[in-house]
mmCIF file of C-alpha atoms in Angstrom:
data_model
loop_
_atom_site.group_PDB
_atom_site.id
_atom_site.type_symbol
_atom_site.label_atom_id
_atom_site.label_comp_id
_atom_site.label_asym_id
_atom_site.label_seq_id
_atom_site.Cartn_x
_atom_site.Cartn_y
_atom_site.Cartn_z
ATOM 1 C CA MET A 162 89.826 111.692 119.568
ATOM 2 C CA ALA A 163 87.467 109.065 120.810
ATOM 3 C CA GLY A 164 84.602 107.635 118.697
ATOM 4 C CA LYS A 165 85.800 109.706 115.572
ATOM 5 C CA LYS A 166 86.894 106.951 112.975
ATOM 6 C CA GLU A 167 90.169 107.361 111.694
ATOM 7 C CA LYS A 168 90.639 107.438 107.316
ATOM 8 C CA GLU A 169 91.974 103.924 106.175
ATOM 9 C CA ALA A 170 95.006 104.323 104.319
ATOM 10 C CA VAL A 171 94.534 101.681 101.535
ATOM 11 C CA ILE A 172 98.045 102.183 99.886
ATOM 12 C CA LYS A 173 101.169 102.955 102.326
ATOM 13 C CA VAL A 174 104.601 103.915 100.894
ATOM 14 C CA ARG A 175 107.500 103.922 103.600
ATOM 15 C CA GLY A 176 111.138 105.027 102.859
ATOM 16 C CA LEU A 177 110.664 104.266 98.953
ATOM 17 C CA VAL A 178 114.006 104.255 97.288
ATOM 18 C CA ASN A 179 114.227 103.666 93.787
ATOM 19 C CA GLY A 180 116.885 104.195 91.259
ATOM 20 C CA PHE A 181 118.824 102.941 88.024
ATOM 21 C CA GLY A 182 122.522 102.601 88.312
ATOM 22 C CA SER A 183 123.659 106.029 89.937
ATOM 23 C CA LYS A 184 120.468 107.810 89.336
ATOM 24 C CA ILE A 185 118.178 107.982 92.163
ATOM 25 C CA LEU A 186 114.579 108.466 91.031
ATOM 26 C CA HIS A 187 112.954 108.366 94.295
ATOM 27 C CA ASP A 188 114.683 108.873 97.724
ATOM 28 C CA HIS A 189 112.847 107.762 101.160
ATOM 29 C CA ILE A 190 109.468 108.602 99.658
ATOM 30 C CA ASP A 191 106.466 108.297 102.306
ATOM 31 C CA LEU A 192 103.116 108.357 100.863
ATOM 32 C CA ASP A 193 99.726 107.247 102.206
ATOM 33 C CA VAL A 194 96.360 106.996 99.882
ATOM 34 C CA TYR A 195 93.138 106.955 101.830
ATOM 35 C CA ARG A 196 89.678 105.043 100.378
ATOM 36 C CA GLY A 197 87.947 107.405 98.330
ATOM 37 C CA GLU A 198 90.824 109.549 97.410
ATOM 38 C CA VAL A 199 91.865 110.577 94.248
ATOM 39 C CA LEU A 200 95.477 111.002 93.614
ATOM 40 C CA GLY A 201 97.675 112.607 90.731
ATOM 41 C CA VAL A 202 101.359 112.614 90.473
ATOM 42 C CA VAL A 203 102.411 115.122 88.241
ATOM 43 C CA GLY A 204 106.085 115.443 87.079
ATOM 44 C CA GLY A 205 108.292 115.830 84.103
ATOM 45 C CA SER A 206 109.399 113.153 81.586
ATOM 46 C CA GLY A 207 111.606 110.740 82.907
ATOM 47 C CA THR A 208 111.303 111.881 86.465
ATOM 48 C CA GLY A 209 109.836 108.456 87.719
ATOM 49 C CA LYS A 210 106.164 108.697 87.690
ATOM 50 C CA ALA A 211 105.822 105.174 86.125
ATOM 51 C CA VAL A 212 108.430 103.898 88.046
ATOM 52 C CA LEU A 213 106.350 104.841 91.231
ATOM 53 C CA LEU A 214 103.255 103.141 89.815
ATOM 54 C CA ARG A 215 105.067 100.025 89.156
ATOM 55 C CA SER A 216 106.493 99.808 92.375
ATOM 56 C CA ILE A 217 103.295 100.125 94.260
ATOM 57 C CA ILE A 218 101.826 97.519 92.249
ATOM 58 C CA GLY A 219 105.053 95.009 92.791
ATOM 59 C CA LEU A 220 106.307 95.313 88.923
ATOM 60 C CA ILE A 221 109.723 96.968 89.766
ATOM 61 C CA LYS A 222 111.535 95.860 93.268
ATOM 62 C CA PRO A 223 112.439 99.036 95.194
ATOM 63 C CA LEU A 224 115.952 99.517 96.228
ATOM 64 C CA GLU A 225 114.625 100.264 99.917
ATOM 65 C CA GLY A 226 111.652 100.686 101.543
ATOM 66 C CA THR A 227 108.085 98.938 101.753
ATOM 67 C CA VAL A 228 104.580 99.219 100.124
ATOM 68 C CA GLU A 229 101.541 97.774 101.284
ATOM 69 C CA ILE A 230 98.079 97.692 99.821
ATOM 70 C CA PHE A 231 95.066 97.062 102.038
ATOM 71 C CA GLY A 232 97.510 96.067 104.823
ATOM 72 C CA LYS A 233 99.461 93.384 102.628
ATOM 73 C CA SER A 234 103.052 94.102 101.075
ATOM 74 C CA THR A 235 103.702 94.062 97.327
ATOM 75 C CA ASP A 236 107.284 93.143 97.823
ATOM 76 C CA GLY A 237 106.416 88.990 97.232
ATOM 77 C CA ASP A 238 106.704 87.054 93.932
ATOM 78 C CA LEU A 239 103.926 88.452 91.249
ATOM 79 C CA GLU A 240 102.961 84.831 91.092
ATOM 80 C CA SER A 241 102.179 84.281 94.820
ATOM 81 C CA PRO A 242 98.769 83.459 95.987
ATOM 82 C CA ALA A 243 99.050 86.832 98.602
ATOM 83 C CA MET A 244 99.937 88.683 95.526
ATOM 84 C CA ARG A 245 97.117 87.005 93.174
ATOM 85 C CA GLU A 246 94.974 87.934 95.820
ATOM 86 C CA LEU A 247 95.920 91.513 96.204
ATOM 87 C CA GLN A 248 95.910 92.063 92.252
ATOM 88 C CA ILE A 249 92.324 91.066 91.703
ATOM 89 C CA HIS A 250 91.653 94.147 93.429
ATOM 90 C CA TRP A 251 93.309 96.925 91.119
ATOM 91 C CA GLY A 252 93.328 97.806 87.545
ATOM 92 C CA VAL A 253 96.131 99.149 85.974
ATOM 93 C CA LEU A 254 95.783 101.256 82.443
ATOM 94 C CA PHE A 255 99.575 101.651 81.193
ATOM 95 C CA GLN A 256 101.042 104.180 78.905
ATOM 96 C CA GLU A 257 99.704 103.435 75.270
ATOM 97 C CA GLY A 258 97.076 101.162 76.564
ATOM 98 C CA ALA A 259 99.272 97.897 76.820
ATOM 99 C CA LEU A 260 96.681 95.865 74.716
ATOM 100 C CA PHE A 261 97.681 92.320 73.455
ATOM 101 C CA SER A 262 98.115 92.879 69.601
ATOM 102 C CA SER A 263 97.102 89.296 68.716
ATOM 103 C CA GLN A 264 93.914 89.561 70.656
ATOM 104 C CA THR A 265 90.688 91.774 69.793
ATOM 105 C CA VAL A 266 89.386 94.427 72.005
ATOM 106 C CA THR A 267 86.904 92.119 73.365
ATOM 107 C CA GLU A 268 89.489 89.350 74.164
ATOM 108 C CA ASN A 269 91.644 92.133 75.792
ATOM 109 C CA ILE A 270 89.044 93.276 78.240
ATOM 110 C CA GLN A 271 88.085 89.692 79.018
ATOM 111 C CA VAL A 272 92.100 88.637 80.029
ATOM 112 C CA PRO A 273 91.322 89.936 83.651
ATOM 113 C CA LEU A 274 88.420 88.034 83.659
ATOM 114 C CA ARG A 275 89.804 84.844 82.361
ATOM 115 C CA GLU A 276 92.895 85.174 84.656
ATOM 116 C CA TYR A 277 90.830 86.061 88.088
ATOM 117 C CA THR A 278 87.420 84.257 87.504
ATOM 118 C CA SER A 279 85.798 81.063 86.147
ATOM 119 C CA MET A 280 82.839 82.935 84.711
ATOM 120 C CA SER A 281 81.208 81.523 81.529
ATOM 121 C CA GLN A 282 81.931 83.059 78.057
ATOM 122 C CA GLU A 283 78.534 84.655 77.845
ATOM 123 C CA LEU A 284 79.186 86.451 81.359
ATOM 124 C CA MET A 285 82.431 87.573 79.979
ATOM 125 C CA ASP A 286 81.163 88.834 76.291
ATOM 126 C CA GLU A 287 78.089 90.981 78.311
ATOM 127 C CA ILE A 288 80.927 92.377 80.827
ATOM 128 C CA ALA A 289 83.059 93.396 77.902
ATOM 129 C CA GLU A 290 80.268 94.983 76.166
ATOM 130 C CA VAL A 291 79.349 96.983 79.271
ATOM 131 C CA LYS A 292 82.795 98.044 79.656
ATOM 132 C CA LEU A 293 83.137 99.280 75.794
ATOM 133 C CA THR A 294 80.076 101.288 76.628
ATOM 134 C CA MET A 295 81.391 102.587 79.770
ATOM 135 C CA VAL A 296 84.768 104.089 77.972
ATOM 136 C CA GLY A 297 82.927 105.614 75.335
ATOM 137 C CA LEU A 298 83.667 102.966 72.553
ATOM 138 C CA PRO A 299 80.951 101.562 69.998
ATOM 139 C CA SER A 300 79.991 97.929 70.515
ATOM 140 C CA ASP A 301 81.993 97.040 67.137
ATOM 141 C CA ALA A 302 84.975 98.131 68.398
ATOM 142 C CA GLY A 303 85.226 94.560 70.016
ATOM 143 C CA ASP A 304 85.634 92.752 67.611
ATOM 144 C CA LYS A 305 88.806 94.879 66.277
ATOM 145 C CA PHE A 306 92.131 94.303 66.690
ATOM 146 C CA PRO A 307 94.635 96.923 68.557
ATOM 147 C CA SER A 308 96.384 97.662 65.170
ATOM 148 C CA GLU A 309 92.506 98.786 63.332
ATOM 149 C CA LEU A 310 92.463 101.309 66.293
ATOM 150 C CA SER A 311 93.356 104.956 66.875
ATOM 151 C CA GLY A 312 95.646 106.117 69.868
ATOM 152 C CA GLY A 313 92.422 107.354 71.763
ATOM 153 C CA MET A 314 90.342 104.341 71.354
ATOM 154 C CA LYS A 315 93.515 101.934 72.231
ATOM 155 C CA LYS A 316 93.540 104.282 75.377
ATOM 156 C CA ARG A 317 89.741 103.741 75.998
ATOM 157 C CA ALA A 318 89.950 99.967 75.567
ATOM 158 C CA GLY A 319 92.868 99.541 77.757
ATOM 159 C CA LEU A 320 90.588 101.644 80.423
ATOM 160 C CA ALA A 321 87.890 99.090 79.617
ATOM 161 C CA ARG A 322 90.103 96.178 80.331
ATOM 162 C CA ALA A 323 91.218 98.189 83.723
ATOM 163 C CA LEU A 324 87.992 98.408 84.871
ATOM 164 C CA ALA A 325 86.922 94.607 83.625
ATOM 165 C CA LEU A 326 86.766 93.187 87.332
ATOM 166 C CA ASP A 327 85.250 96.374 89.117
ATOM 167 C CA PRO A 328 88.479 96.926 91.129
ATOM 168 C CA ALA A 329 88.760 98.904 94.274
ATOM 169 C CA LEU A 330 91.850 100.868 92.912
ATOM 170 C CA LEU A 331 92.748 102.063 89.802
ATOM 171 C CA PHE A 332 95.875 103.290 88.797
ATOM 172 C CA LEU A 333 96.137 105.164 85.563
ATOM 173 C CA ASP A 334 99.564 105.578 83.986
ATOM 174 C CA GLU A 335 99.058 108.945 81.890
ATOM 175 C CA PRO A 336 95.313 108.186 80.980
ATOM 176 C CA THR A 337 94.917 111.498 78.978
ATOM 177 C CA ALA A 338 98.314 111.199 76.921
ATOM 178 C CA GLY A 339 97.200 110.591 73.175
ATOM 179 C CA LEU A 340 93.799 111.746 73.616
ATOM 180 C CA ASP A 341 91.945 114.809 71.994
ATOM 181 C CA PRO A 342 91.314 117.722 74.230
ATOM 182 C CA ILE A 343 87.752 116.794 74.727
ATOM 183 C CA SER A 344 88.158 113.285 75.473
ATOM 184 C CA ALA A 345 91.068 114.268 77.668
#
């Protein structure tokens, strides 16, 4: 219809095939995710939800098909300038939080800030504190190491790290697993 703005697909998956050995997890999947949309992928354990997420963000190369985020392919080298430019626009919460055990929670939250920006330590400290508050962790959690946290606190710390750069896209791999029912 003339004059009516079409929805913008920020993620486009076409003909995606993923598998391991003779087991095919995804058989020519097509998927569009539009700006402002919240999409949940539901399925049993081992059905390929995490594999789909990892394929979309370029951590797993599909057997066939293409993935585009913001109109750019994610099939390049993860360290290429084009992929790094895309990566700054998303945050990822992996299962179990995927925190670095040798770093404090604050240092974990600051990882994407260090990786993708050149901001001062003082500003990174302020951002980490804000993100801790956003996810419902007390400020003293920032000085703790992941081994000193409960499962739910690790998940929240991982979410704080995923939000560190105020990403346009947020990928959550089992965000409520291991949380008490009220937090979930």
